[in-house]
Amino acid sequence: MTYRQKIRRVLLAACLGMFVGSSFTLAADKRPWEVAPYRTLVWLDIDPSCHVDAAFTDRLSRQLEEVRYASSGSVWETTIAPSPLDLTRWYRPDADVERFVERLRANDIEPEKWDRVMLISIKRDAAWEIDFREYDSMTNSLGSHHATSVLQRELIPTETLKLVYEKFLPLTRIDNVDKKKVSLGLKGATLVEEENLGRHQQYLNAVEFIPPAEDQTIDWKKPSVVNQAEVPYPDFIPGMVGIGEAFQPVLRRNDRQGNLVKENGIMFMPWTYITCEENDGLQIRGTMVSGFNTPLPGRRNVRTQRIAIGIRPAQETTRLQLVDKSAEDVPLAGYEIYSKDPDGATLIGASNPNGYIEIPTNPASAVRLLYVRSGGNLLARLPMVPGFEPQSTARITNDSPRLLAEGFLEGWRDQLVDTMARRQILAQRVQRKIDSGDLDGAQKWLDELRTGRTVNELAFELRTFKGQFLKGNLDPTIKRRIDDLFEKGQRLVAQDKSVLIESDLSSQLEKARAKK
């Protein structure tokens, strides 16, 4: 059985299932994940600055549905209606998703009956400005705010759908996790693949063959000329996933009736992302990158769903702030940020006095694995998708105590080397004076050796300051590193061989005087 025959068989089974239920909505709920379309409610909010009437809104709704059906087929089941809310406040980054759900219910809309609620606003200044954001009921979350603009009024439907298609967040089911390797089942994968095959056929039908000249060599790798007027627009199918795109894992906890648990029902895995590495049309395979050893805690069970939602960045950079994990009001300045790239580690920069640094996007992959270093020590691994959030805060270990201890040890080590060198020089002078018979000169340098600073005094100072640096509630890792620094200092003290040099020289001097 060929791949296309498998697709048709699954579609046929899904279609037969639709007629068994008492209604289309109930049947859709029972359809398999791979053939279940996205039930989508679209709200249109036309700003008064557009100076249009109700007929414009009705005509725009019809045009959007016509172009949508022609360009996405059965991937979506769409209902387009005027928005009962002013959508301006819901485009803000700090919009409360729970408050949005309350407004949905206040307008007699049950979020569970829709997979997506899309918010589209149109206003006019010098150009027609289009804003877009979507609510996903499965993850109970609001996506990023996206915007575009168009000069011609006739292009509003196609430009709106182009924006919606490109920024639509595909939903996947986490089927299998083998260490870092993850297999994902794309929602509506069969519908997306069937639409892709149909789109490809339409593309072939639109190809115009232009025969080459008689004396021209035929380049079979060169694509044929396409009549763009016959190719559906926009040409991007919603729900498609490309290589390098990112997903964020989500845990959804349901009660016995299958409804979302009210408290801690949704858990987005922080600093954890999945990168798409292979997409065969039915299953996505990728790698999970996380700053934690166990990014997906808990056992699999019927009530806990492991899903992953796509990420479509809205900006070019994300402003990352580093703060002390034990005191979030303390920014961490001067910490170096490296990015792990295929060619090796790349230095992005260092955090400024307020702990901020701009993380740019990477064209090769949506996910960037960042390393935070201080004084050559690795402090944290931070996977992130630049542009996904305008600003992100990372709570990491404050390395300042270790840096202070390292600075003290550097100065103390210089004093130790200087003291050991001075004592060695004085001991040599005393020895030469004794050998030459100048006993008074030997006594002079011996007295200076006795009154000078000793290695034992420096060792006592090392133990005293070690206790001071280890006071307070330090992070165990930082405490261990400070211990290692002072342990190295103790080993340097143990290398000193001049502990008994004073008594030895004094004994030699007394014997020399007795001989006289």
JSON list of C-alpha atoms in Angstrom, two decimals, residues 66 76 93 149 195 204 227 267 281 319 364 390 413 508:
[
{"chain": "A", "resi": 66, "resn": "GLU", "atom": "CA", "xyz": [-13.19, 31.97, 0.35]},
{"chain": "A", "resi": 76, "resn": "TRP", "atom": "CA", "xyz": [-9.35, 24.45, 9.58]},
{"chain": "A", "resi": 93, "resn": "PRO", "atom": "CA", "xyz": [2.40, 41.23, 26.31]},
{"chain": "A", "resi": 149, "resn": "SER", "atom": "CA", "xyz": [0.41, 46.49, 6.98]},
{"chain": "A", "resi": 195, "resn": "GLU", "atom": "CA", "xyz": [-3.48, 19.70, 1.19]},
{"chain": "A", "resi": 204, "resn": "LEU", "atom": "CA", "xyz": [2.27, 21.15, -11.63]},
{"chain": "A", "resi": 227, "resn": "ASN", "atom": "CA", "xyz": [2.26, 30.90, -14.02]},
{"chain": "A", "resi": 267, "resn": "MET", "atom": "CA", "xyz": [2.56, 23.62, 33.05]},
{"chain": "A", "resi": 281, "resn": "GLY", "atom": "CA", "xyz": [4.44, 14.36, 6.86]},
{"chain": "A", "resi": 319, "resn": "ARG", "atom": "CA", "xyz": [16.37, 41.04, 25.98]},
{"chain": "A", "resi": 364, "resn": "ALA", "atom": "CA", "xyz": [19.97, 28.18, 11.07]},
{"chain": "A", "resi": 390, "resn": "PRO", "atom": "CA", "xyz": [10.46, 40.58, 24.24]},
{"chain": "A", "resi": 413, "resn": "ARG", "atom": "CA", "xyz": [49.56, 34.15, 46.57]},
{"chain": "A", "resi": 508, "resn": "GLN", "atom": "CA", "xyz": [75.42, 26.88, 62.86]}
]
